[in-house]
PDB file of C-alpha atoms in Angstrom:
ATOM      1  CA  MET A   1     130.764 -44.856  73.375  1.00 56.00           C
ATOM      2  CA  ALA A   2     129.082 -41.473  72.848  1.00 80.00           C
ATOM      3  CA  ARG A   3     129.738 -38.702  75.330  1.00 94.00           C
ATOM      4  CA  SER A   4     126.840 -37.533  77.499  1.00 97.00           C
ATOM      5  CA  LEU A   5     126.156 -34.743  79.966  1.00 98.00           C
ATOM      6  CA  VAL A   6     124.642 -35.127  83.424  1.00 98.00           C
ATOM      7  CA  ILE A   7     123.723 -31.646  84.615  1.00 98.00           C
ATOM      8  CA  LYS A   8     122.641 -30.921  88.164  1.00 98.00           C
ATOM      9  CA  VAL A   9     121.010 -27.548  88.685  1.00 98.00           C
ATOM     10  CA  THR A  10     120.792 -26.465  92.319  1.00 98.00           C
ATOM     11  CA  ALA A  11     119.679 -22.876  91.761  1.00 98.00           C
ATOM     12  CA  GLY A  12     116.302 -21.418  90.922  1.00 97.00           C
ATOM     13  CA  ALA A  13     114.931 -17.915  91.241  1.00 95.00           C
ATOM     14  CA  ASP A  14     117.428 -17.413  94.092  1.00 96.00           C
ATOM     15  CA  ALA A  15     120.328 -17.412  91.569  1.00 97.00           C
ATOM     16  CA  PRO A  16     118.701 -16.821  88.179  1.00 98.00           C
ATOM     17  CA  GLU A  17     121.840 -16.571  86.055  1.00 97.00           C
ATOM     18  CA  ARG A  18     123.266 -19.832  87.361  1.00 97.00           C
ATOM     19  CA  CYS A  19     119.892 -21.506  86.933  1.00 98.00           C
ATOM     20  CA  ASN A  20     119.482 -20.292  83.364  1.00 98.00           C
ATOM     21  CA  GLN A  21     123.036 -21.337  82.468  1.00 98.00           C
ATOM     22  CA  ALA A  22     122.275 -24.937  83.409  1.00 98.00           C
ATOM     23  CA  PHE A  23     119.103 -25.062  81.288  1.00 98.00           C
ATOM     24  CA  THR A  24     120.830 -23.266  78.394  1.00 98.00           C
ATOM     25  CA  VAL A  25     123.791 -25.657  78.392  1.00 98.00           C
ATOM     26  CA  ALA A  26     121.455 -28.651  78.565  1.00 98.00           C
ATOM     27  CA  ALA A  27     119.336 -27.427  75.644  1.00 98.00           C
ATOM     28  CA  ALA A  28     122.410 -26.484  73.570  1.00 98.00           C
ATOM     29  CA  ALA A  29     123.974 -29.890  74.158  1.00 98.00           C
ATOM     30  CA  LEU A  30     120.783 -31.668  73.099  1.00 98.00           C
ATOM     31  CA  ALA A  31     120.563 -29.494  69.982  1.00 97.00           C
ATOM     32  CA  SER A  32     124.125 -30.607  69.192  1.00 96.00           C
ATOM     33  CA  GLY A  33     123.197 -34.267  69.526  1.00 97.00           C
ATOM     34  CA  VAL A  34     124.701 -34.825  72.982  1.00 97.00           C
ATOM     35  CA  PRO A  35     122.560 -36.985  75.311  1.00 98.00           C
ATOM     36  CA  VAL A  36     121.574 -34.998  78.424  1.00 98.00           C
ATOM     37  CA  SER A  37     120.195 -35.874  81.824  1.00 98.00           C
ATOM     38  CA  LEU A  38     119.121 -32.775  83.785  1.00 98.00           C
ATOM     39  CA  TRP A  39     118.715 -33.111  87.558  1.00 98.00           C
ATOM     40  CA  LEU A  40     116.563 -30.598  89.421  1.00 98.00           C
ATOM     41  CA  THR A  41     117.722 -30.126  93.003  1.00 98.00           C
ATOM     42  CA  GLY A  42     117.441 -27.458  95.671  1.00 98.00           C
ATOM     43  CA  GLU A  43     115.464 -24.431  94.507  1.00 97.00           C
ATOM     44  CA  ALA A  44     115.428 -25.763  90.926  1.00 98.00           C
ATOM     45  CA  SER A  45     113.102 -28.498  92.199  1.00 98.00           C
ATOM     46  CA  TRP A  46     110.147 -26.161  91.743  1.00 98.00           C
ATOM     47  CA  PHE A  47     110.589 -26.263  87.948  1.00 98.00           C
ATOM     48  CA  ALA A  48     109.329 -29.861  87.987  1.00 98.00           C
ATOM     49  CA  LEU A  49     105.848 -28.448  88.649  1.00 98.00           C
ATOM     50  CA  PRO A  50     103.488 -27.208  85.939  1.00 98.00           C
ATOM     51  CA  GLY A  51     103.629 -23.453  85.401  1.00 97.00           C
ATOM     52  CA  ARG A  52     106.649 -22.768  87.587  1.00 98.00           C
ATOM     53  CA  ALA A  53     109.065 -22.231  84.686  1.00 98.00           C
ATOM     54  CA  LYS A  54     106.702 -19.531  83.335  1.00 98.00           C
ATOM     55  CA  GLU A  55     107.210 -17.552  86.548  1.00 97.00           C
ATOM     56  CA  PHE A  56     110.985 -17.387  85.942  1.00 97.00           C
ATOM     57  CA  SER A  57     112.367 -14.372  84.119  1.00 94.00           C
ATOM     58  CA  LEU A  58     115.915 -13.336  83.244  1.00 97.00           C
ATOM     59  CA  PRO A  59     116.682 -10.485  80.837  1.00 97.00           C
ATOM     60  CA  HIS A  60     118.508 -11.448  77.631  1.00 97.00           C
ATOM     61  CA  ALA A  61     117.971 -15.160  78.266  1.00 97.00           C
ATOM     62  CA  ALA A  62     115.920 -17.752  76.452  1.00 97.00           C
ATOM     63  CA  PRO A  63     112.577 -18.295  78.209  1.00 98.00           C
ATOM     64  CA  LEU A  64     112.889 -21.090  80.740  1.00 98.00           C
ATOM     65  CA  PRO A  65     109.667 -22.820  79.607  1.00 98.00           C
ATOM     66  CA  ASP A  66     111.109 -23.125  76.083  1.00 98.00           C
ATOM     67  CA  LEU A  67     114.377 -24.556  77.386  1.00 98.00           C
ATOM     68  CA  LEU A  68     112.577 -26.997  79.670  1.00 98.00           C
ATOM     69  CA  ASP A  69     110.291 -28.134  76.847  1.00 98.00           C
ATOM     70  CA  ALA A  70     113.318 -28.780  74.622  1.00 98.00           C
ATOM     71  CA  ILE A  71     115.037 -30.767  77.344  1.00 98.00           C
ATOM     72  CA  LEU A  72     111.925 -32.807  78.080  1.00 98.00           C
ATOM     73  CA  ALA A  73     111.488 -33.549  74.360  1.00 98.00           C
ATOM     74  CA  ALA A  74     114.998 -34.864  73.765  1.00 97.00           C
ATOM     75  CA  GLY A  75     116.599 -35.581  77.141  1.00 98.00           C
ATOM     76  CA  ARG A  76     115.780 -36.780  80.619  1.00 98.00           C
ATOM     77  CA  VAL A  77     114.667 -34.607  83.544  1.00 98.00           C
ATOM     78  CA  THR A  78     114.868 -35.921  87.088  1.00 98.00           C
ATOM     79  CA  LEU A  79     113.749 -34.382  90.372  1.00 98.00           C
ATOM     80  CA  CYS A  80     115.835 -35.313  93.403  1.00 98.00           C
ATOM     81  CA  THR A  81     113.970 -37.583  95.812  1.00 98.00           C
ATOM     82  CA  GLN A  82     115.001 -35.727  98.982  1.00 98.00           C
ATOM     83  CA  CYS A  83     114.423 -32.309  97.405  1.00 98.00           C
ATOM     84  CA  ALA A  84     110.919 -33.369  96.381  1.00 98.00           C
ATOM     85  CA  ALA A  85     110.161 -34.691  99.861  1.00 98.00           C
ATOM     86  CA  ARG A  86     111.382 -31.495 101.548  1.00 98.00           C
ATOM     87  CA  ARG A  87     108.987 -29.522  99.350  1.00 98.00           C
ATOM     88  CA  ASN A  88     106.082 -31.977  99.666  1.00 98.00           C
ATOM     89  CA  ILE A  89     106.221 -32.616  95.903  1.00 98.00           C
ATOM     90  CA  THR A  90     104.895 -35.995  94.802  1.00 98.00           C
ATOM     91  CA  VAL A  91     104.965 -37.808  91.476  1.00 98.00           C
ATOM     92  CA  ASP A  92     101.337 -36.756  90.954  1.00 98.00           C
ATOM     93  CA  ASP A  93     102.408 -33.084  91.009  1.00 98.00           C
ATOM     94  CA  LEU A  94     105.022 -33.318  88.258  1.00 98.00           C
ATOM     95  CA  ILE A  95     105.100 -32.157  84.668  1.00 98.00           C
ATOM     96  CA  ASP A  96     104.715 -35.112  82.310  1.00 97.00           C
ATOM     97  CA  GLY A  97     108.112 -36.599  81.562  1.00 98.00           C
ATOM     98  CA  VAL A  98     109.796 -35.668  84.855  1.00 98.00           C
ATOM     99  CA  ARG A  99     110.776 -38.544  87.113  1.00 98.00           C
ATOM    100  CA  ILE A 100     111.814 -38.642  90.775  1.00 98.00           C
ATOM    101  CA  ALA A 101     115.049 -40.459  91.660  1.00 98.00           C
ATOM    102  CA  GLY A 102     117.743 -40.294  94.287  1.00 98.00           C
ATOM    103  CA  ALA A 103     121.475 -40.101  94.734  1.00 97.00           C
ATOM    104  CA  PRO A 104     122.191 -43.688  93.627  1.00 98.00           C
ATOM    105  CA  ALA A 105     120.644 -42.961  90.213  1.00 98.00           C
ATOM    106  CA  PHE A 106     122.579 -39.688  89.927  1.00 98.00           C
ATOM    107  CA  VAL A 107     125.855 -41.417  90.767  1.00 97.00           C
ATOM    108  CA  GLU A 108     125.121 -44.214  88.298  1.00 98.00           C
ATOM    109  CA  GLU A 109     124.586 -41.677  85.504  1.00 98.00           C
ATOM    110  CA  ALA A 110     127.498 -39.445  86.486  1.00 97.00           C
ATOM    111  CA  VAL A 111     130.118 -42.210  86.565  1.00 97.00           C
ATOM    112  CA  ARG A 112     128.926 -43.996  83.431  1.00 97.00           C
ATOM    113  CA  GLU A 113     131.664 -44.330  80.822  1.00 96.00           C
ATOM    114  CA  GLY A 114     131.671 -41.271  78.578  1.00 97.00           C
ATOM    115  CA  ALA A 115     129.612 -39.137  80.973  1.00 98.00           C
ATOM    116  CA  GLN A 116     130.560 -35.622  82.017  1.00 97.00           C
ATOM    117  CA  ALA A 117     128.853 -34.239  85.116  1.00 97.00           C
ATOM    118  CA  LEU A 118     128.291 -30.508  85.563  1.00 98.00           C
ATOM    119  CA  VAL A 119     126.820 -28.808  88.616  1.00 97.00           C
ATOM    120  CA  TYR A 120     125.276 -25.348  88.542  1.00 97.00           C
TER     121      TYR A 120
END
């Protein structure tokens, strides 16, 4: 069975380096042929909305919109159900390709044979 990465990013503009590391690792893994599932939780939840990634800036880092586009094109992006609800985000608000799912789906992906879970 092929190895895969399940990456949960909990940080957004509140911790920009940690946030960018998660997106960078996800995009690099996909470019290397590794299947990736990126979970947006906490302050990273906002990046499930159109235009929000464009507001993010970190010197000497790849632009977040480019990383997100790459991940959406080749991987899976999921917004945490509870995080969405706390922010009044609905499925109608999301960027195309982002889904909403909860802890059971995260656990299912994270414990799948060959999966490696990372949390940023």
